[in-house]
CSV table of C-alpha atoms and ligand atoms in Angstrom, one decimal:
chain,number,residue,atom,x,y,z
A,1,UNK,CA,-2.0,22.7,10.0
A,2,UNK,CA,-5.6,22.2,8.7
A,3,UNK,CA,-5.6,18.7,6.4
A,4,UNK,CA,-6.3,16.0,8.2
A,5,UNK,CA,-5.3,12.3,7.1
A,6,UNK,CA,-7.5,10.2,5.5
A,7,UNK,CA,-10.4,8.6,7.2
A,8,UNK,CA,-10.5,5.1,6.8
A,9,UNK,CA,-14.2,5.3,6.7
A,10,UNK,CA,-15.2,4.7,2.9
A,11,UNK,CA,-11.9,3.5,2.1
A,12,UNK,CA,-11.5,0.5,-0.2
A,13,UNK,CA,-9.0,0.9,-3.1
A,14,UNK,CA,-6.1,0.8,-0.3
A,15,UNK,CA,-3.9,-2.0,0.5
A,16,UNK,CA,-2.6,-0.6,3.6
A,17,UNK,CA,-4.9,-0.2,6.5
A,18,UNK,CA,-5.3,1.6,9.8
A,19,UNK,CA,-2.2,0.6,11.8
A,20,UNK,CA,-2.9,-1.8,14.9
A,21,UNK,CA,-2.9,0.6,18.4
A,22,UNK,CA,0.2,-1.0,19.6
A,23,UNK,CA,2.1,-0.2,16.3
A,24,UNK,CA,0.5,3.3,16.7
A,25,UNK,CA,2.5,3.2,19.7
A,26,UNK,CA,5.4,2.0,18.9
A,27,UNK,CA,6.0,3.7,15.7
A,28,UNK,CA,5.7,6.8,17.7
A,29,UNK,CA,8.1,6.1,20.6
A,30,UNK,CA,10.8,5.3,17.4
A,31,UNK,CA,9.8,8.1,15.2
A,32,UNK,CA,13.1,9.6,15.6
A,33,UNK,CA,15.0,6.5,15.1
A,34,UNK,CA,17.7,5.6,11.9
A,35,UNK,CA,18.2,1.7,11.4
A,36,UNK,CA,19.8,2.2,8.5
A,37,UNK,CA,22.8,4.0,11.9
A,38,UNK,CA,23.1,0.4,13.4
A,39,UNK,CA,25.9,2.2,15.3
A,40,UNK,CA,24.3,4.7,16.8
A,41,UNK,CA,20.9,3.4,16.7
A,42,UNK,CA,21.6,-0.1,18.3
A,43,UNK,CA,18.0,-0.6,19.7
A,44,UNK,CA,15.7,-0.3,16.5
A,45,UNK,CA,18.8,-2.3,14.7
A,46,UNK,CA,18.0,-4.9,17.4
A,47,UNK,CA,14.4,-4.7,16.6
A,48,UNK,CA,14.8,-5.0,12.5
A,49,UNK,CA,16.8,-8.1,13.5
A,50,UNK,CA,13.4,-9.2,15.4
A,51,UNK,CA,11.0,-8.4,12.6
A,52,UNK,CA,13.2,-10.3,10.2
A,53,UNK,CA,13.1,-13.6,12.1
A,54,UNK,CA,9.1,-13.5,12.5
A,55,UNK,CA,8.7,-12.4,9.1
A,56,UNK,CA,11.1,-15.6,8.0
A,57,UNK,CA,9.0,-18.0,10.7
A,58,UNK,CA,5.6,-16.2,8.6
A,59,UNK,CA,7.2,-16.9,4.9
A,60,UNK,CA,8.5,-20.7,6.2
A,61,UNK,CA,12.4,-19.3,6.1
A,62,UNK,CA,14.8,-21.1,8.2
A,63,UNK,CA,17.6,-18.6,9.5
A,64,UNK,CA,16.0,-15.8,7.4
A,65,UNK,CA,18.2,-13.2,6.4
A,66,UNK,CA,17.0,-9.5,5.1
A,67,UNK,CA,15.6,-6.1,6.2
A,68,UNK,CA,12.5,-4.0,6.4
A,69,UNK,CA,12.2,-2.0,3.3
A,70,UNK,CA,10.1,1.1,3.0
A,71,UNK,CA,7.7,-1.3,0.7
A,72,UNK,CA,7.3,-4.0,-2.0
A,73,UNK,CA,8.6,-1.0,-4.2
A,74,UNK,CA,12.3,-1.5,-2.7
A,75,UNK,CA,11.9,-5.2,-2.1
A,76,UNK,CA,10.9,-5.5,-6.1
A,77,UNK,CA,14.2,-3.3,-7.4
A,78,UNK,CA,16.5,-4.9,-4.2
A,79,UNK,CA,15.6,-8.7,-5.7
A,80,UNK,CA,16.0,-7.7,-9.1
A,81,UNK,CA,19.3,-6.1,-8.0
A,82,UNK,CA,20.6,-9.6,-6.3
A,83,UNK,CA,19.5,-11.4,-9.8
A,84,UNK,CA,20.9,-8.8,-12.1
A,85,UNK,CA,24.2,-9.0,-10.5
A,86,UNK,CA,24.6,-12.4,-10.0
A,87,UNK,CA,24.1,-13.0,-13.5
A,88,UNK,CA,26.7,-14.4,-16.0
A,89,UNK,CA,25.4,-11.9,-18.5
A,90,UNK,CA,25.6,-8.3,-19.5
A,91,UNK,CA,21.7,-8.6,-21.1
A,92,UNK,CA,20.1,-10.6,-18.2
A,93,UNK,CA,16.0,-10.5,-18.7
A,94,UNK,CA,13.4,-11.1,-15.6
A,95,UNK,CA,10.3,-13.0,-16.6
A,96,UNK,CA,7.3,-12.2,-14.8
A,97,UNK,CA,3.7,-12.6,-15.5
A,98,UNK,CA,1.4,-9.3,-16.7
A,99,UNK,CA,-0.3,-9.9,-13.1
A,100,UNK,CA,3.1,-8.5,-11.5
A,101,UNK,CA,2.9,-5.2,-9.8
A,102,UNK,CA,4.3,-1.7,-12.2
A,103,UNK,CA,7.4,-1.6,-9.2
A,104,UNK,CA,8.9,-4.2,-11.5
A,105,UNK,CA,9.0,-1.8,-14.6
A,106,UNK,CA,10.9,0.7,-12.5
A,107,UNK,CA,13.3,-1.8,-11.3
A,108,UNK,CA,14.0,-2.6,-14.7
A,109,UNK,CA,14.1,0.8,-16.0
A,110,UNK,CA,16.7,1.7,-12.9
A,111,UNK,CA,18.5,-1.5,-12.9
A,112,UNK,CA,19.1,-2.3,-16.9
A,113,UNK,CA,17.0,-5.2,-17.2
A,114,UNK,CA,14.9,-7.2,-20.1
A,115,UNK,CA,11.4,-7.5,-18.2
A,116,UNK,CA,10.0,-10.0,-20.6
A,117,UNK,CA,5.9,-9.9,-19.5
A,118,UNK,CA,3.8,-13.3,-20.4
A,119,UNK,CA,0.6,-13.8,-20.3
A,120,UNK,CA,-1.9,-15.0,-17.3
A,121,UNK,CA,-4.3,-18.4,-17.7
A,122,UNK,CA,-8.1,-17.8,-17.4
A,123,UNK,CA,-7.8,-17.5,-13.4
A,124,UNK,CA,-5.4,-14.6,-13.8
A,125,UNK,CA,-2.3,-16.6,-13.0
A,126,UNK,CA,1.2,-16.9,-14.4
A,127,UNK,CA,0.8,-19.3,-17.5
A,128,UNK,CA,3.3,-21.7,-17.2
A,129,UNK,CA,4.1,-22.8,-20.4
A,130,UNK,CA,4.3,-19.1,-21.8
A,131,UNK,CA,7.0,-19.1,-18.9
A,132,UNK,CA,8.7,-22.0,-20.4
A,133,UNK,CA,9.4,-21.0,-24.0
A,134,UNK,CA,10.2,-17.1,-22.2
A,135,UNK,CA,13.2,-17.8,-20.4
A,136,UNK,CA,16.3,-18.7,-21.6
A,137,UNK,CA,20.6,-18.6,-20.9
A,138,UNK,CA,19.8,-14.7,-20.3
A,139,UNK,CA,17.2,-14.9,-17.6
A,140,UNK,CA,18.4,-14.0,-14.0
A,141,UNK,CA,15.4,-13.8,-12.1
A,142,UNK,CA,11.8,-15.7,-12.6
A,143,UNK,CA,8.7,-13.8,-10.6
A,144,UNK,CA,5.6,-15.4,-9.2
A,145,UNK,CA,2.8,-13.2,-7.8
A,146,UNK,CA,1.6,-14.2,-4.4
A,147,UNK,CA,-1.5,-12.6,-3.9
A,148,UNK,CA,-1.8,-10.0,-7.1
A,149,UNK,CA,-2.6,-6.7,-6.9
A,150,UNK,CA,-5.8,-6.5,-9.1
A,151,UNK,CA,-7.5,-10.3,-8.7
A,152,UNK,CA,-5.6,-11.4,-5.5
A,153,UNK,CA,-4.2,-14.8,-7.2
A,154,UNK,CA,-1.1,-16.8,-5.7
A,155,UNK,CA,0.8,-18.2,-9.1
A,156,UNK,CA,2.0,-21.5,-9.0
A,157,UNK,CA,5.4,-20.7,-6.9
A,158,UNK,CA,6.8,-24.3,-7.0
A,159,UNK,CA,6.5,-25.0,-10.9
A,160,UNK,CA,7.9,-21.3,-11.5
A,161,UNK,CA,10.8,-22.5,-9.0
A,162,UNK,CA,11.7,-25.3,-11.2
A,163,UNK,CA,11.7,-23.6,-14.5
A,164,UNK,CA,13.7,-20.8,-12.7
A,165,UNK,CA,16.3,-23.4,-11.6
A,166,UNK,CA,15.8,-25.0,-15.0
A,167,UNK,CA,18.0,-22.2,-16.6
A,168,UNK,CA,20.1,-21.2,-13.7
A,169,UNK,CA,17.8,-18.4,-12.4
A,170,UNK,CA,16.5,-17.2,-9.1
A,171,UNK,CA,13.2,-16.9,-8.2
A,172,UNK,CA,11.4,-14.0,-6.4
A,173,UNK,CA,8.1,-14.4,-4.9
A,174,UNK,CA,5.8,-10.9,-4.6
A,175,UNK,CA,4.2,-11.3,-1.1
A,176,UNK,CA,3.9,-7.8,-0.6
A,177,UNK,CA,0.3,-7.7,0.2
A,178,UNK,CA,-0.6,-11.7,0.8
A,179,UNK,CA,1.9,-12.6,2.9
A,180,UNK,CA,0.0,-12.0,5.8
A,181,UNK,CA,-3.1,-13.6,5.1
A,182,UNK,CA,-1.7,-16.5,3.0
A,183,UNK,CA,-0.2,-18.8,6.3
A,184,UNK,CA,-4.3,-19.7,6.9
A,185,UNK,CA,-4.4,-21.0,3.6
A,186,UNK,CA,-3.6,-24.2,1.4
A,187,UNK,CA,-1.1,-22.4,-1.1
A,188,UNK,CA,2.2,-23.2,-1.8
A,189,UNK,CA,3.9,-19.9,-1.7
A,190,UNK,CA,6.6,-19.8,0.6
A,191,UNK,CA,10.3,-20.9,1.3
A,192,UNK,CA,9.1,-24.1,2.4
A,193,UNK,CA,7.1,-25.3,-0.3
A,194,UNK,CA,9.5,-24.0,-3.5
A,195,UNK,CA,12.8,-22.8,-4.5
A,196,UNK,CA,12.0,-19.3,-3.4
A,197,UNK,CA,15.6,-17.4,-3.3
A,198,UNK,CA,13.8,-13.9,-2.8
A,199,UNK,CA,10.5,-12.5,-1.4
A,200,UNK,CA,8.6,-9.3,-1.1
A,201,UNK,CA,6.3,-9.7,2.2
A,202,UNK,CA,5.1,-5.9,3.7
A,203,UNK,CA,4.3,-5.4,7.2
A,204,UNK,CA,2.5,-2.2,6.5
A,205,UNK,CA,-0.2,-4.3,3.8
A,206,UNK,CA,-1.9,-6.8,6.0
A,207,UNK,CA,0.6,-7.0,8.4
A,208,UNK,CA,-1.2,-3.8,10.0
A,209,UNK,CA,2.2,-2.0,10.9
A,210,UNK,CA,2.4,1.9,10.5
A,211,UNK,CA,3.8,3.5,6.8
A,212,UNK,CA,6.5,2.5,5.7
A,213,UNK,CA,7.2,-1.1,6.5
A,214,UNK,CA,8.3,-3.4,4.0
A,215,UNK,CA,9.8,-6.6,4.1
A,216,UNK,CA,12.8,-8.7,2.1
A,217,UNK,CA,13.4,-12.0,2.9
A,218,UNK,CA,16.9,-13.8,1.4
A,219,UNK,CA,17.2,-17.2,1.5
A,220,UNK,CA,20.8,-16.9,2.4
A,221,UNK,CA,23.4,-14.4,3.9
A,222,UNK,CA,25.3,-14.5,0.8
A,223,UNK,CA,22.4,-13.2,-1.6
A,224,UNK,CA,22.2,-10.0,0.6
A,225,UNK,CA,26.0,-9.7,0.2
A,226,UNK,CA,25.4,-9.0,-3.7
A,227,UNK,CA,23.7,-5.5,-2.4
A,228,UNK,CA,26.3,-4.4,0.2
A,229,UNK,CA,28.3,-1.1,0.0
A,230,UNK,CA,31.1,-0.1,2.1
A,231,UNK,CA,30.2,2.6,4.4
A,232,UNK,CA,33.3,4.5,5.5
A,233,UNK,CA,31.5,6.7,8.0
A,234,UNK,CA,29.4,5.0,9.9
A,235,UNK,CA,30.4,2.9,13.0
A,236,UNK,CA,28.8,-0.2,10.9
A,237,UNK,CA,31.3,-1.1,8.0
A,238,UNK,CA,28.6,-2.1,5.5
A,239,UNK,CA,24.8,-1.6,4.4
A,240,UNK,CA,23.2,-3.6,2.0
A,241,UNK,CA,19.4,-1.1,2.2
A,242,UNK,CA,18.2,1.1,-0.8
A,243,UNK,CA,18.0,4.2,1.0
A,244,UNK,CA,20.2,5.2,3.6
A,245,UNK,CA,18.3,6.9,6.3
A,246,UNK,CA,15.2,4.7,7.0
A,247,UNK,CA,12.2,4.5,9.2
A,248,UNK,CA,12.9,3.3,12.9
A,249,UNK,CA,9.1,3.8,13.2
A,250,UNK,CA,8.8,1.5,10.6
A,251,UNK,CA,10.6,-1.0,12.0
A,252,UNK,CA,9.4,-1.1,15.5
A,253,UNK,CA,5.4,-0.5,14.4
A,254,UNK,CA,6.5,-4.0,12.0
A,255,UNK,CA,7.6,-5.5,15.1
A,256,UNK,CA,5.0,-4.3,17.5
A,257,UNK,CA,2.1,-6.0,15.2
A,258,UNK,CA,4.2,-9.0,14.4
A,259,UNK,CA,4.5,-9.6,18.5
A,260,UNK,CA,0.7,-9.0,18.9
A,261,UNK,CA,-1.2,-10.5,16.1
A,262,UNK,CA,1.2,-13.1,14.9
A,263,UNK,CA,-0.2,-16.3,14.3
A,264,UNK,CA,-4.0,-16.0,16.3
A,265,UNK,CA,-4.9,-12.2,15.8
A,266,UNK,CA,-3.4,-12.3,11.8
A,267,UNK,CA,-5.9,-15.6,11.5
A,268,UNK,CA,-8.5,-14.2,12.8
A,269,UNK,CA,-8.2,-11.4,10.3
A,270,UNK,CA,-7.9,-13.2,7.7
A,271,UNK,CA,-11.2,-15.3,8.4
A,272,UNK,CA,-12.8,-11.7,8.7
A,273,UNK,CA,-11.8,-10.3,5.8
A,274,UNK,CA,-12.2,-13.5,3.6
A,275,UNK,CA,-15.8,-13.5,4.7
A,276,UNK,CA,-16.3,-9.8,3.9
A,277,UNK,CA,-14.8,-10.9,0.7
A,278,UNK,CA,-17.0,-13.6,0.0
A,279,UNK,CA,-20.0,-11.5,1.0
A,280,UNK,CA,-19.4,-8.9,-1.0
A,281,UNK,CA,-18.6,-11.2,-4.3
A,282,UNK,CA,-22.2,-12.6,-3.3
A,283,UNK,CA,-24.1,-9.5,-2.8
A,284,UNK,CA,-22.8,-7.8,-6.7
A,285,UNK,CA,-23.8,-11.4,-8.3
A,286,UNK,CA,-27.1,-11.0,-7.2
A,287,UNK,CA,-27.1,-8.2,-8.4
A,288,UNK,CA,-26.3,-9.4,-11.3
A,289,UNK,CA,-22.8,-8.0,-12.2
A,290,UNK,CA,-19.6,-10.3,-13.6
A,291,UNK,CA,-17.6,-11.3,-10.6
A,292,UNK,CA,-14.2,-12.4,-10.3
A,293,UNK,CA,-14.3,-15.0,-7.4
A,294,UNK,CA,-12.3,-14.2,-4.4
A,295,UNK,CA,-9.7,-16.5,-3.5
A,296,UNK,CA,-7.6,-13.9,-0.9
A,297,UNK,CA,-9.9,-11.1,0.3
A,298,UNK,CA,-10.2,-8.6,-3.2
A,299,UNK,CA,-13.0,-8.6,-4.7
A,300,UNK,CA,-13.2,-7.2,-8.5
A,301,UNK,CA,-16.6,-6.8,-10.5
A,302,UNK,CA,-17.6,-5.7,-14.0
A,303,UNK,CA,-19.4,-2.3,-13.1
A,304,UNK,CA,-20.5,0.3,-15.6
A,305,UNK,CA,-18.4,3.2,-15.5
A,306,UNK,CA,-21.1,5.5,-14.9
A,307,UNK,CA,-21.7,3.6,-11.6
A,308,UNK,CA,-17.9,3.5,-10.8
A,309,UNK,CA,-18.1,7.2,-10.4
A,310,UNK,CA,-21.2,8.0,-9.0
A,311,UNK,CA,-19.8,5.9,-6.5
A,312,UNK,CA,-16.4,7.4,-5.7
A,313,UNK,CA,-19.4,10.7,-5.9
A,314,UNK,CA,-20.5,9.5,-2.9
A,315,UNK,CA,-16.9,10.0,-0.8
A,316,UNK,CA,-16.0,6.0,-1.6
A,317,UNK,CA,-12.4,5.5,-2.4
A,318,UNK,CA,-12.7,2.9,-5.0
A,319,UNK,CA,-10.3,1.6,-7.6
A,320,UNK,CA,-10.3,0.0,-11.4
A,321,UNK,CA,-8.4,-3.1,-12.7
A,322,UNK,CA,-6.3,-2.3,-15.8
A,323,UNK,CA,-9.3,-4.1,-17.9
A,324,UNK,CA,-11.8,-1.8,-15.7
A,325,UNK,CA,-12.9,-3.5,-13.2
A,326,UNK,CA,-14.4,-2.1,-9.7
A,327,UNK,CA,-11.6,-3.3,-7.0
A,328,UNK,CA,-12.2,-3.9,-3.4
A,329,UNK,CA,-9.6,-4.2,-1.1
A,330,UNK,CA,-11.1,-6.0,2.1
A,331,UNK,CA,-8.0,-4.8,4.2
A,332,UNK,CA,-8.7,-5.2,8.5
A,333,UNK,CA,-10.3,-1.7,8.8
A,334,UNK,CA,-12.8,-2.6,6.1
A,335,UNK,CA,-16.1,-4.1,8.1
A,336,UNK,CA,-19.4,-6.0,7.2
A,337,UNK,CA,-21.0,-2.1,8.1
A,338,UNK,CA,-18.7,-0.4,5.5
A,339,UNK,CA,-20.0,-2.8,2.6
A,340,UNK,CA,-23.6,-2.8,3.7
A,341,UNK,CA,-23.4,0.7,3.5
A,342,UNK,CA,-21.7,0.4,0.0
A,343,UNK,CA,-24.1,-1.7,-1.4
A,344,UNK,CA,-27.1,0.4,-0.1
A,345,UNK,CA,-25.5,3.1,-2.1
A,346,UNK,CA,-25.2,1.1,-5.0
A,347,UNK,CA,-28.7,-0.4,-5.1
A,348,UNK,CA,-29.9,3.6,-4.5
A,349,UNK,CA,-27.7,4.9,-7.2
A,350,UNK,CA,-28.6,2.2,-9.8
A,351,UNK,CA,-32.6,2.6,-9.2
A,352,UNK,CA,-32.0,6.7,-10.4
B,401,0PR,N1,3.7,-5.8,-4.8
B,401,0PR,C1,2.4,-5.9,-4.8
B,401,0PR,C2,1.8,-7.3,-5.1
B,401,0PR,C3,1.6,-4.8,-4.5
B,401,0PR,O1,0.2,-4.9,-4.5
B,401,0PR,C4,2.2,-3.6,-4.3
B,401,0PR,C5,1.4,-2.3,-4.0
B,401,0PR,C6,3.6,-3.5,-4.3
B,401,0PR,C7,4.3,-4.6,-4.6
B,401,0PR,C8,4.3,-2.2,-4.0
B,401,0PR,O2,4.3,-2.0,-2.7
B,401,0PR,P1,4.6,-0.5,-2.1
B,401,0PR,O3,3.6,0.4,-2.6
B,401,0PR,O4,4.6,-0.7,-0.6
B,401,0PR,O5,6.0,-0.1,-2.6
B,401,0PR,N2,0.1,-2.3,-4.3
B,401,0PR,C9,-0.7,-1.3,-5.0
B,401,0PR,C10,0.0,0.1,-5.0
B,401,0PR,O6,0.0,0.8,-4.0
B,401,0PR,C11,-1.9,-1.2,-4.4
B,401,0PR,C12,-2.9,-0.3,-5.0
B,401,0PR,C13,-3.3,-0.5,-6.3
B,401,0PR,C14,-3.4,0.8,-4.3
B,401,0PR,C15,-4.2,0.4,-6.9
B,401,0PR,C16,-4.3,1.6,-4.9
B,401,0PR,C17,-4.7,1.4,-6.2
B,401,0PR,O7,-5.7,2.2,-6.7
B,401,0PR,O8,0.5,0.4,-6.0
């Protein structure tokens, strides 16, 4: 085989990195691993129980219950599959704000759901009172956006909790890409500071484990029951997952980086890439270009499309908001260097 994977070198449209060495490690040592076998694979089941109780310690959850998924994708359509089902309906709707990632739509389109959309505020968050007069009787499931994909902004989880409970629905926080930055920070986002029933927090984002590592966190037991089948041939006797064989490579990579990094090394990442962030924002408004300010580390700017694509010319994976936007994802293997470089390439290309 010729191809060879991606080099990390000019990558910054990503949200998943360059795994940590010892999840390089153990994500090979489990390749050939099934955890969705408990029964014949007892040792990777023993290690998705691990990951789940540091991801629940990460996402303030008491006796966490839940599983590593193969991404926020599954986590999305597994949530909405709880709600949908626990609903007194037979038209439940989801409300969630236009910020919320496009795994929702498939959810919905798979699952049979209303996905009412309503607006953000001016700081790209969920706007509450749009989320007010949206739900009603119907609604099963409320979503706030921790850490969007385009702008990077955590909604306001706790007030979306109370509307949620307001009309009897649960509500799912997306943490799929800022749950592991957003423990060093001062928002409320987690199961201790709201009513959070559900959440989507990914390992294999900022968590630094190997592809495919997701996370789903249940508040309780019972809301994973909604999702279990029987499973007459396995040793197990139930299995509340999506897919059926999963990645045990996944799993132990999730828990590998979990072991090393979590709290200090994940904090120390987070100051890092905040910075880089912050660094970046500054050095495209001196330039004089539109930024939107960074409050997690993603950076998006008002660049003229010419630029955009002399730019992804050049070999730099780059990526565009929905309104157009350049996109920077400052993930761990993105460095000071990288953007320097990126920004010498800029001023170069914009003095032609
Ligand atoms: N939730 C959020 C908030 C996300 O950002 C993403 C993925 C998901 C859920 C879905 O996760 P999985 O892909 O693990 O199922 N984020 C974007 C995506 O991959 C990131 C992105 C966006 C990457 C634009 C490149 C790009 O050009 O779809």
């Amino acid at each position: 085989m010729q191809i060879e994977p991606q080099s990390f070198d000019r990558v910054l449209s990503s949200m998943c990195t360059a795994p940590h060495p010892v999840a390089r490690e153990a994500a090979e040592r489990f390749l050939a691993t099934n955890p969705g076998d408990p029964g014949t694979y007892p040792n990777v089941a023993a290690l998705e129980k691990d990951a789940i109780a540091t991801l629940g310690e990460i996402a303030g959850l008491e006796d966490p219950s839940g599983y590593v998924a193969s991404g926020g994708t599954e986590a999305n359509i597994q949530a909405i599959r709880i709600a949908r089902d626990r609903a007194e309906t037979r038209t439940p709707n989801v409300v969630m704000p236009e910020s919320g990632h496009f795994s929702f739509q498939k959810a919905a389109d798979v699952l049979g759901v209303e996905l009412r959309i309503v607006p953000t505020d001016d700081d790209f968050r969920a706007d509450l009172e749009a989320v007010r007069s949206c739900v009603d009787a119907e609604t099963a499931m409320v979503v706030g956006v921790a850490g969007t994909t385009e702008y990077g902004r955590v909604d306001p989880i706790p007030e979306l909790g109370e509307i949620a409970r307001s009309v009897g629905a649960l509500l799912h926080v997306d943490a799929a890409w800022g749950g592991f930055v957003l423990p060093f920070t001062d928002h409320e986002w987690h199961f201790g500071h709201a009513a959070v029933d559900t959440m989507a927090i990914d390992p294999h984002k900022m968590g630094q484990a190997a592809v495919p590592a997701g996370g789903l966190l249940v508040r309780s037991d019972h809301l994973l029951d909604e999702l279990a089948v029987d499973t007459p041939y396995l040793e197990s006797t139930s299995q509340a997952t999506l897919t059926g064989t999963r990645s045990g490579a996944g799993v132990a990579s999730a828990v590998a980086a979990m072991d090393e990094l979590w709290p200090d090394g994940y904090r120390q990442q987070y100051v890092r890439s905040q910075h880089n962030a912050e660094w970046l924002a500054d050095a495209l408004e001196k330039r004089g270009y539109d930024v939107v300010d960074p409050t997690l580390p993603l950076v998006a700017a008002d660049l003229p499309r010419s630029t955009f694509d002399a730019l992804r010319d050049e070999g730099w994976r780059i990526s565009r908001t929905g309104t157009g936007e350049l996109r920077v994802v400052c993930m761990p293997h993105v460095t000071r260097e990288m953007l320097a470089s990126f920004i010498g390439d800029l001023d170069r290309l914009e003095v032609r």
